[in-house]
Coordinates of C-alpha atoms and ligand atoms in Angstrom, one line a residue:
X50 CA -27.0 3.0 -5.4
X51 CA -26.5 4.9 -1.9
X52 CA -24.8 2.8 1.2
X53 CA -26.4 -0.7 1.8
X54 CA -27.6 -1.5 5.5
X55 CA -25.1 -1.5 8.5
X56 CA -24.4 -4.9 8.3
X57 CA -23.2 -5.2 4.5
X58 CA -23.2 -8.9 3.7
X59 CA -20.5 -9.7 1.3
X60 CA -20.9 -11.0 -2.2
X61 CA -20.0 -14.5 -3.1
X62 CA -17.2 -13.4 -4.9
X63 CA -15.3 -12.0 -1.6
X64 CA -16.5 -14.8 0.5
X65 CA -13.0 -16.8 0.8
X66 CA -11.8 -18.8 4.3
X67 CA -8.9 -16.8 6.0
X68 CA -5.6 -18.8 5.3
X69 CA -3.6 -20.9 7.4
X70 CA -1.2 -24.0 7.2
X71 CA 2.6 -24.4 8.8
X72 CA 4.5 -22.1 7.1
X73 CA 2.3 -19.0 7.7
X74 CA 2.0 -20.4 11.4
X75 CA 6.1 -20.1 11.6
X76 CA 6.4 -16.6 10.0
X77 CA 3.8 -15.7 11.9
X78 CA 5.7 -15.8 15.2
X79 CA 9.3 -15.4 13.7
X80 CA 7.5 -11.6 13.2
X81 CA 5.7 -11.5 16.3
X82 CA 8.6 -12.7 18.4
X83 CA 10.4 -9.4 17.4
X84 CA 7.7 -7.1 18.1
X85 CA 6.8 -6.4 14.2
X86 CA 3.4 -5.6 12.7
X87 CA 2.7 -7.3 9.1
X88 CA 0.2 -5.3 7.1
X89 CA -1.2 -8.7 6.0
X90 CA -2.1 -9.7 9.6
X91 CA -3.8 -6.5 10.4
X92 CA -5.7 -6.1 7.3
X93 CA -7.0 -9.9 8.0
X94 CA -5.3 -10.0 4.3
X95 CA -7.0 -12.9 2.3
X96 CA -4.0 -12.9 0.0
X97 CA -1.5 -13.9 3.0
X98 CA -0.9 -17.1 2.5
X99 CA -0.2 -16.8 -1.1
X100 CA 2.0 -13.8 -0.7
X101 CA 3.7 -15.7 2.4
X102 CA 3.9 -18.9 0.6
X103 CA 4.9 -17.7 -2.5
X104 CA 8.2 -15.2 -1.5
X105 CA 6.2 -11.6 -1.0
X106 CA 5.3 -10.5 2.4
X107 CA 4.4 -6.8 4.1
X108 CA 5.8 -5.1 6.6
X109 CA 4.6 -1.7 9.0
X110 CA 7.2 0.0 9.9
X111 CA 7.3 3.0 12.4
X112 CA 5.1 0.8 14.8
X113 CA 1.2 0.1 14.9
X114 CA 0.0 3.3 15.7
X115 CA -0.6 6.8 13.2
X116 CA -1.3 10.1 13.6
X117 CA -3.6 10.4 11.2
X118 CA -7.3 8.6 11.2
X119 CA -7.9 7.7 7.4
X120 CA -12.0 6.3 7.3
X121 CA -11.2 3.4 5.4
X122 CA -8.2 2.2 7.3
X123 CA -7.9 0.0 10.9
X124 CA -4.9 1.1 12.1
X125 CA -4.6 2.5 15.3
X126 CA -4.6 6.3 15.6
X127 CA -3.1 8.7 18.4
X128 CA -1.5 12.5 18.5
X129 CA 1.4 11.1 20.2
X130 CA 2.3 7.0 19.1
X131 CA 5.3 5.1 21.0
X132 CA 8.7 6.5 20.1
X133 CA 10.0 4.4 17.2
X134 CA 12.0 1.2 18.2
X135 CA 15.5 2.1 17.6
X136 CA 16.6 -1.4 16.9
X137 CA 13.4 -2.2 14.3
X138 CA 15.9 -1.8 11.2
X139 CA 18.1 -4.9 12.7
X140 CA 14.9 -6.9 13.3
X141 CA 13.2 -6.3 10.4
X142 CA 15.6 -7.0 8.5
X143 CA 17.2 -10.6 10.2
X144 CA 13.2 -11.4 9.9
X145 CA 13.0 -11.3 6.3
X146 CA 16.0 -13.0 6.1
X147 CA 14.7 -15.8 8.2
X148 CA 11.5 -15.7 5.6
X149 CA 13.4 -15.3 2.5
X150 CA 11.3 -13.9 0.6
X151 CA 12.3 -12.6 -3.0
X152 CA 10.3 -9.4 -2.6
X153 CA 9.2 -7.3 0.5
X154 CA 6.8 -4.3 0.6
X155 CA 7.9 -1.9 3.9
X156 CA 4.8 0.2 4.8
X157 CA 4.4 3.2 7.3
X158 CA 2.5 4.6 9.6
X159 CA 2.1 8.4 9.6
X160 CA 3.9 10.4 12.3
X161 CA 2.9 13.7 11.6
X162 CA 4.7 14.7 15.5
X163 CA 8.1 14.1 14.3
X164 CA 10.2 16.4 13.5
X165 CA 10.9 14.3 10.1
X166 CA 8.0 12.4 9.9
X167 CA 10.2 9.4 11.0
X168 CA 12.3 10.0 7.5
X169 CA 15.7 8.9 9.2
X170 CA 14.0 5.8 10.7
X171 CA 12.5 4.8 7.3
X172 CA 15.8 5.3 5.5
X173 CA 17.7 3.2 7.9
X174 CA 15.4 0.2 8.1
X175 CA 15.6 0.3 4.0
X176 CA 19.4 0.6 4.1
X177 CA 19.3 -2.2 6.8
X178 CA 17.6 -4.6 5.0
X179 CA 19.0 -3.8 1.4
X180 CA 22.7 -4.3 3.1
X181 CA 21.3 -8.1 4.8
X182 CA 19.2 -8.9 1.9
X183 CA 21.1 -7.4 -1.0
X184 CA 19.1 -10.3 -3.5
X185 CA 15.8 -9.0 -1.9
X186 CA 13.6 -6.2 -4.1
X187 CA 12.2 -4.2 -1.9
X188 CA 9.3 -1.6 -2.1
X189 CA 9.3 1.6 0.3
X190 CA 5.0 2.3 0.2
X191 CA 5.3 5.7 1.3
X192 CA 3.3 8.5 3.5
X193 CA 3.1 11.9 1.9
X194 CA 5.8 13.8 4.0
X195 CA 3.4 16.7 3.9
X196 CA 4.4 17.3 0.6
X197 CA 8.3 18.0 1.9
X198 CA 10.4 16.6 -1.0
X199 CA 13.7 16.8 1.1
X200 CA 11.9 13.8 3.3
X201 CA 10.6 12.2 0.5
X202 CA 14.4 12.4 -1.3
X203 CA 16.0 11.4 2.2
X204 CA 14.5 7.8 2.0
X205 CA 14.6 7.5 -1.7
X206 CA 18.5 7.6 -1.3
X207 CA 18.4 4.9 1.2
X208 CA 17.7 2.7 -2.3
X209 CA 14.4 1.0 -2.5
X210 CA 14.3 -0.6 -5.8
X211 CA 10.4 0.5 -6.4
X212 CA 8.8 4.0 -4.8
X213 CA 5.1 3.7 -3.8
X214 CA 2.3 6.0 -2.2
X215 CA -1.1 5.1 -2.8
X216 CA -3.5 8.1 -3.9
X217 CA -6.2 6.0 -2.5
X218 CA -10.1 7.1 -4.1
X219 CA -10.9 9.5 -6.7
X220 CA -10.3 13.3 -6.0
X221 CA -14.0 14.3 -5.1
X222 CA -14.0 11.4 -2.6
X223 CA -10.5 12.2 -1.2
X224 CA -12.1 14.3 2.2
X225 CA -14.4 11.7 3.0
X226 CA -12.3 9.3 2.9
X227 CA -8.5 10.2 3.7
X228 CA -7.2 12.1 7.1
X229 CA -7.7 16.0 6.4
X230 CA -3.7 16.0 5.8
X231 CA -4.0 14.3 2.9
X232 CA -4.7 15.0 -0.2
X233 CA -5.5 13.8 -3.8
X234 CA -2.4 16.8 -5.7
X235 CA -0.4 16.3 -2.6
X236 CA -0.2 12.6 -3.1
X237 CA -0.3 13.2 -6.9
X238 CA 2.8 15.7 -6.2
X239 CA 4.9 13.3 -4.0
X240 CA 4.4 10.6 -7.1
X241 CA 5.6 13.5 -9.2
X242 CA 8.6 14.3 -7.8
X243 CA 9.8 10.4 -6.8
X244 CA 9.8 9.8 -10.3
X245 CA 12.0 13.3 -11.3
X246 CA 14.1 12.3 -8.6
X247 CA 15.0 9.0 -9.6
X248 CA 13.4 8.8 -13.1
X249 CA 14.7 4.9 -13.1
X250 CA 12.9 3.9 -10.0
X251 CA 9.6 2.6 -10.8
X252 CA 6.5 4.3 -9.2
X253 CA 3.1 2.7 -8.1
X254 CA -0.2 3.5 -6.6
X255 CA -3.1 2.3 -5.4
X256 CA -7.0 3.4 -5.7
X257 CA -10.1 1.4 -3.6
X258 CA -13.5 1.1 -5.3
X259 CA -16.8 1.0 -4.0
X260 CA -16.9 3.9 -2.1
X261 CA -19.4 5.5 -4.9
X262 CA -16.8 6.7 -7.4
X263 CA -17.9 6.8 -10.8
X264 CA -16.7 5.4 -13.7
X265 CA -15.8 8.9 -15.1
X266 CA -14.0 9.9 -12.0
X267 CA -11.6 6.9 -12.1
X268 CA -11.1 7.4 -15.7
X269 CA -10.2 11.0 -15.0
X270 CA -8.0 9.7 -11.8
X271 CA -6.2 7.0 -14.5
X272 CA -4.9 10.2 -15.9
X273 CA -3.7 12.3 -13.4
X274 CA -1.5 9.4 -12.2
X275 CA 0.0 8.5 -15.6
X276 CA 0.8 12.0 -16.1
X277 CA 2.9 12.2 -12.9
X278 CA 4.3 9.4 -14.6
X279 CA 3.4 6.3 -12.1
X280 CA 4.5 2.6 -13.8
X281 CA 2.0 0.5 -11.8
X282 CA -1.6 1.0 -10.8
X283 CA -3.7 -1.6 -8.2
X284 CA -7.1 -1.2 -8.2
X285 CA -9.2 -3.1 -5.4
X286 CA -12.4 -3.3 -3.0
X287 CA -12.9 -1.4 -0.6
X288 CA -13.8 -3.2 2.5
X289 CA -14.9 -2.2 5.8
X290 CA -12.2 -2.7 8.4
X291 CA -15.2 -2.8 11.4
X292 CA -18.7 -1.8 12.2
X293 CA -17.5 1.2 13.7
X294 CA -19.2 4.4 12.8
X295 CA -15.5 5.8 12.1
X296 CA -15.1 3.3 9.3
X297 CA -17.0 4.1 6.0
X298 CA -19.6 2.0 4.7
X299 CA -18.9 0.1 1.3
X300 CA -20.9 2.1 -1.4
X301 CA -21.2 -0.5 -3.8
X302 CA -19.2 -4.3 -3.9
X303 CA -18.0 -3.8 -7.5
X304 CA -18.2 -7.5 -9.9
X305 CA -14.9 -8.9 -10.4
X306 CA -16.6 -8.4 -14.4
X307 CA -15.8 -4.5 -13.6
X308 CA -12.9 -5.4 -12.0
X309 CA -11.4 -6.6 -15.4
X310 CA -12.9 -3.9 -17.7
X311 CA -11.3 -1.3 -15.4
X312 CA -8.4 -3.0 -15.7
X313 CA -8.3 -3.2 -19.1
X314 CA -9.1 0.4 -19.2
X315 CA -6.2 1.7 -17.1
X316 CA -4.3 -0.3 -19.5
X317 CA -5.0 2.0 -22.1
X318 CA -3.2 4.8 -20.4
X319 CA 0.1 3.2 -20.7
X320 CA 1.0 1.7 -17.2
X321 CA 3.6 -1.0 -17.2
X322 CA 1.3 -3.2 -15.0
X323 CA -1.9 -3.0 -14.0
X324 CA -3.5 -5.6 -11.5
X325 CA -7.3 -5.0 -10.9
X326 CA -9.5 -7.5 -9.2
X327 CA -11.5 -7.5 -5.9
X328 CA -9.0 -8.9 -3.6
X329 CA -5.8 -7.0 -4.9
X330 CA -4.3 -4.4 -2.8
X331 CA -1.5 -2.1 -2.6
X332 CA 0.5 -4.7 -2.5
X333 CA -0.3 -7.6 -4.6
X334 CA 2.0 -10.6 -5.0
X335 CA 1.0 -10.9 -8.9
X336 CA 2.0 -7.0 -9.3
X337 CA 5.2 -7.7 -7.0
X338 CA 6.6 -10.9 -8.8
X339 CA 6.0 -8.6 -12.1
X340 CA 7.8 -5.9 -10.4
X341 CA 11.0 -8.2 -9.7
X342 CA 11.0 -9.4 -13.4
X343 CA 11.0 -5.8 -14.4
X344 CA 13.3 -4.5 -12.1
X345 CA 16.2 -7.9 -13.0
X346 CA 15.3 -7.4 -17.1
X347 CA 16.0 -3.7 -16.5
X348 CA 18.9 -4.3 -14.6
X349 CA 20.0 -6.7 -17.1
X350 CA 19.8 -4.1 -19.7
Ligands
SF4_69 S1 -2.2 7.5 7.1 FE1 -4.3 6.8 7.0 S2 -4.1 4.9 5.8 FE2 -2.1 5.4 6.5 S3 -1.9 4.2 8.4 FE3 -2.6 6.3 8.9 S4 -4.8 6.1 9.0 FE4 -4.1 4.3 7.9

């Protein structure tokens, strides 16, 4: 089925009212107040209140502005974003104290104009937040570095407990839909050589449906990340951030039925968790509260 009509009415299944209550209301400005941008705000996340209310929250880092323009994403994009805030490791981190959450995801921008693609500022607001948080788990969801493992290995070393970077769509999709400095065995590659690095670290990715991959291709894409040896796989829709002719059009609004078989089909290629479901994303409080289990059993051990 090509692309539906520019105004794609959702299915019933992905028709849910936004969340609100107290709590979100207070972490809501304890972020704001300190000049941070949470991924679940700018997404219009319909998980938030869960994640928020149940421990799990997610963090941008590097400010609100890339320099790349992905067509599937609504951040901000410029050649030149604001310098990052020197001080952002402090705040972030005295913000998810304040929240106390059990696990945090840290996110990035890209900034493809620094000279280390903001490596150092990463690495300091993970060691910042691991040394003010110590009971914390943490996730570092990372940009590709341009492939340069010595940036990749820089923040690594600042200890997050679990490595991400999301591979996004299946490879014949990957220059429609990603920035033209991404790519599908770049992204592959940097998965590669987090886990040789520090083969104890769990790895995880992310893939969006419904932008007219077929079942083959995801199949085939199931692979390729297992054999670069990633631990845990998300698999959600793809949605339109706006009407903008920048932003792609959803291909196809996948049942929640496919969702599951999918699922249970990436299963078969060994991950140590797989969450698949039309309103999971990269990062997922079900996949995160697993995470944490994992990471304190193997700990234990
Ligand atoms: S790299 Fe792409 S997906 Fe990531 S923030 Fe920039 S535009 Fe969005």
């Amino acid at each position: 089925m090509g692309p539906v009509a520019e105004r794609q009415a959702l299915p019933p299944w992905l028709k849910v009212k936004l969340p609100t209550g107290p709590n979100v209301a207070r972490l809501k400005e304890a972020s704001r107040s300190r000049g941070l941008s949470t991924v679940c705000e700018e997404a219009r996340c319909p998980n938030l209140a869960e994640c928020w209310g149940g421990g799990t929250a997610t963090f941008m880092v590097m400010g609100d502005t890339c320099t790349r323009g992905c067509r599937f994403c609504s951040v901000a994009t410029a050649l030149r974003p604001a310098v990052p805030d020197e001080a952002e490791p402090q705040k972030l981190a005295m913000t998810l104290k304040e929240m106390d959450v059990e696990y945090a995801v840290l996110t990035t921008v890209c900034r493809d104009d620094l000279p280390d693609q903001g490596a150092a500022h990463l690495a300091a607001c993970i060691r910042e937040v691991k040394k003010t948080c110590p009971d914390m788990k943490l996730e570092m969801l990372l940009q590709d570095f341009r492939g340069h493992q010595d940036l990749l290995e820089q923040v690594i070393d600042a200890g997050p407990d679990v490595v991400a970077h999301n591979v996004e769509c299946v490879e014949r999709l990957t220059d429609k839909v990603r920035d033209a400095k991404a790519g599908y065995r770049q992204s592959l590659d940097v998965l590669a050589h987090a886990k040789n690095y520090a083969p104890t670290k769990p790895t995880k990715t992310s893939l969006m449906l419904g932008l007219g991959e077929t079942e083959e291709e995801l199949v085939q894409a199931f692979k390729d990340i297992r054999a670069v040896g990633v631990d845990i796989l998300t698999l959600g829709q793809y949605l339109r951030p706006s009407g903008s002719r920048h932003h792609l059009m959803v291909d196809k609004f996948i049942h929640p039925d496919d969702f599951q078989r999918y699922g249970d089909m990436a299963k078969e290629h060994g991950f140590l968790y797989v969450a698949s479901g039309p309103f999971v994303r990269s990062s997922y409080r079900a996949a995160e509260l697993f995470m944490k289990g994992h990471l304190e059993n193997t700990r234990g051990a």
